[in-house]
Amino acid sequence: MSIDLSQFHQVFFEESFEGLDIMESGLLELSPDAVNSDDINTIFRAAHSIKGGAGTFGFQLVSDFTHVVETLLDQYRAGSRPVTQSGVDLILESVDVLRALLQDLQAGSSPDTSASDALKKQFEIFLSAETEPEPSSYSEEQSSSQRVTPTQLESNPDSAGSDSGHWAIVFKPSADIVQTGNEPFRIIRELSELGTVSVQVQTDRLPEFTTLDPEQIFLYWHIQLYASCTKEVVLEVFEWVIDDSKVDIEWVTDQELVTVVDNQQTESTQESVMPATEAIGIDTVPDETTENQPGESQKSMDSKPVRAAAVETQSIRVSIDKIDSLINMVGELVITQSMLGQIGHDFSVDKLQRLQEGLMQLEQNTREMQESVMRIRMVPISFTFSRFPRLVRDIAKKLGKKINLQLLGENTELDKTVMEKIGDPLVHMVRNSMDHGIESPEQRLAHGKPAEGQLTLNAYHQGGYIVIEISDDGKGIDPQVIRKKAIQNGLIAEDEQLSDQQLQELIFHPGLSTAEAVSDLSGRGVGMDVVKRNIQELKGTVELVSKVGEGSLFRIKLPLTLSILDGQLLRLGDETFVLPLTSIIESIEVRREQVSTVAGETDVIVLRDEYVPVVRLYEVFNIEPVNKSLFDGIVVVVESANQKIGLHVDDLLAQQQVVIKSLDTNYKRIEGLSGATILGDGTVALIVDIAGLLNIVGDKIDQTSVAMKTAS
Amino acid sequence: MSKILAADDSASMRQMVTFTLKGAGFDVTEAVDGVDALSKAKSGAFDLVLSDVNMPNMDGIELVKNLRALPNYKFTPILMLTTESGTDRKMAGKEAGATGWIVKPFNPEQLLSTIKRVLD
């Protein structure tokens, strides 16, 4: 039989990444002064599982590398080597290396082994230096596996064939052998599979019937095995019982006795049997030559997983609770369906009330089910937060700052896709806070603050949104410094009047670097504007509260999911469109005196001293509208990337949640549209992408604003 | 159909073991650690127990000790799945009453042939 092991790879990768996370957080909490054996055990277990799985599923490279890590951890666990910071750092580095190796393997690409090879050497040096470790099971394992060579297997009493001799075996099991689940009969039967067996039962150990314990074995056996096999093969049959049984194996020829093996010798030869089995265990490729040469099979192993892992599918781990609640709801749905079915079977007007009740129940079931299905995609933000303790520790070390990280609301859930995309912006903001926000210990003390800076990541739900706050007690953002920089970079005019808040928010403007010395960590002015754009792509917002000398707080607000949108439905000719509710500022009926036309084409409306260009949506999408005049219909003012535009439409309809269907996958990508949805009556409504729309009409608007500036 | 209880804290190992054994016609129950395995063993009757050594909450060695103390599992074959081929861990397993062991990494074929050694 042949089982394709690649089907288990995905689960292996996921649990390995989880294991690495466990190792990482465990290592970060480990302090060499007060070592908790439970913590070491947890870290060890995670490494151990990765090694075992990697070996089983054919990732020899990972398994070999983890082996050295595990060896060090085992010494820590056994207490044979004191835990040192340099050792912990080395293991932390190995976590990164392992993660990279596994990511490469998961992606199906050939892993870069330079880092792992180098680190492995470091481990070997580290392990050979300082305390000489007690002979542990691991070193034994290694050395014995080196001992196994085909020559050695052949060097044993040669398999001359049954006619020239036989194995003479004396098998005296311990009395309580059956209490370990081992049966002498099974062992003898197994021997008989190797060749012809002749057995004599010995009864001289049998006690008096009255003192006989039926759960003990008093019999023993003399066995002659006529088989052309090596001693190792015979020993393998006794592998599990040899330690507490007396097993003598002799090769007997007609002329002479070739070998006498006593229990002590079997101990040592048994050692070489087991790694031999391991070497065979590596050969999981069906078409591979199964020669018993560990070196060779390992070489071919290194290239093998690359082929197997190429088919990668994304998956998500869902707690049983969520699935149970879904199953519950399906159950209720079935009940509602059968109830409605019954009403429909022989319907009469007097059942109208029950029909309405049933439909209401159906509506509720559907809504609950929708929420419940959405919850499946939701994962706790701790998956993202968990990378920060390490990051903060490393960066603080590099910057020579003292920083205490506090994580709050780690169990707050959000959509998996949103979470994956918010990770990098968060990292950037945290780096920014550490680099530019929190001061050096000396500066802090000089300002009467504790030497250790405080960095807090907090997540919580608010309405249909998740809010993530990054706050520090650093020096804050000085509006005057920003002002100087902005004038220098030509972002604002020298006499431009801006509030402190407006000035501070300029850090989200492309091309503004506030740090006086650009560090290699963050801040070449390519940072915060990219962060803001990423957040906007997720239909989210970011705001800033900062006080000079007291610190800064960044508040990111993201929709819980990207697959549902709070939409404003609107009519344009015969078509219905959807605008994201979050992008709408207001909707107005335009009066004649509000409108002026600039640069020939574009209309501009004046809205509270602000000029807002108006785009006729029917022109963009080439639709025959009901109203062509701006004064009929409605102008919806929307905003994207700090740019306001008015959209002229025929009418506003209801506001409702819509499920976004991708145009890319169902049709093709269209500029200005982010997707489509299916409305209650079955018609398709297109969802307007404001940022994309701005791209289409951008040139026109730019001309307009230039014209506006020259006009004023 | 023989019933097998398989305990391992690694999901991928459990999947592999279950897939292999079910494919060979065994009835498999999974357990995520020693505590889980012990409670499942108590509420069901198994012909064979397969257990990882390193598990959280209750490790494989403790599990074997606890199982052997139950009248129903006094003679039941219990195999340890272990990466530790060193003698000391094996002896600990044996002392606790394990029948034998399968050394990781192993492939499905080896797992089956070992299990068939114990179950007819």
PDB file of C-alpha atoms in Angstrom, chain A residues 20 29 37 39 90 92 111 157 208 211 214 216 235 238 281 292 296 300 390 451 484 525 546 567 572 624 628 646:
ATOM      1  CA  LEU A  20       7.335  28.062  16.612  1.00  0.00           C
ATOM      2  CA  GLU A  29       9.544  34.881  28.916  1.00  0.00           C
ATOM      3  CA  SER A  37      10.951  23.655  34.216  1.00  0.00           C
ATOM      4  CA  ASP A  39       8.375  26.520  30.451  1.00  0.00           C
ATOM      5  CA  LEU A  90      20.616  31.159  19.785  1.00  0.00           C
ATOM      6  CA  LEU A  92      15.371  32.327  19.259  1.00  0.00           C
ATOM      7  CA  PRO A 111      14.686  26.404   0.778  1.00  0.00           C
ATOM      8  CA  PRO A 157      27.106 -14.471  10.896  1.00  0.00           C
ATOM      9  CA  GLU A 208       2.610 -26.030  42.061  1.00  0.00           C
ATOM     10  CA  THR A 211       0.527 -21.253  43.834  1.00  0.00           C
ATOM     11  CA  PRO A 214      -2.602 -17.210  35.944  1.00  0.00           C
ATOM     12  CA  GLN A 216       2.266 -14.824  35.006  1.00  0.00           C
ATOM     13  CA  LEU A 235      16.830  -9.656  17.333  1.00  0.00           C
ATOM     14  CA  PHE A 238      12.612  -9.620  20.363  1.00  0.00           C
ATOM     15  CA  GLY A 281      11.971   5.030   7.745  1.00  0.00           C
ATOM     16  CA  ASN A 292      20.181   0.882   3.186  1.00  0.00           C
ATOM     17  CA  GLU A 296      22.132   8.475   0.108  1.00  0.00           C
ATOM     18  CA  SER A 300      17.388  12.550  -2.130  1.00  0.00           C
ATOM     19  CA  ARG A 390       9.904  39.514  20.049  1.00  0.00           C
ATOM     20  CA  ALA A 451      13.556  55.109  32.220  1.00  0.00           C
ATOM     21  CA  LYS A 484       9.270  73.443   9.533  1.00  0.00           C
ATOM     22  CA  GLY A 525       9.421  59.407   4.735  1.00  0.00           C
ATOM     23  CA  SER A 546      -0.445  63.272  20.061  1.00  0.00           C
ATOM     24  CA  GLY A 567     -23.869  50.248   1.428  1.00  0.00           C
ATOM     25  CA  LEU A 572     -28.891  55.850 -12.001  1.00  0.00           C
ATOM     26  CA  GLU A 624     -28.866  57.035 -19.886  1.00  0.00           C
ATOM     27  CA  LYS A 628     -29.046  65.218 -16.781  1.00  0.00           C
ATOM     28  CA  GLY A 646     -19.537  65.093  -5.622  1.00  0.00           C
TER      29      GLY A 646
END
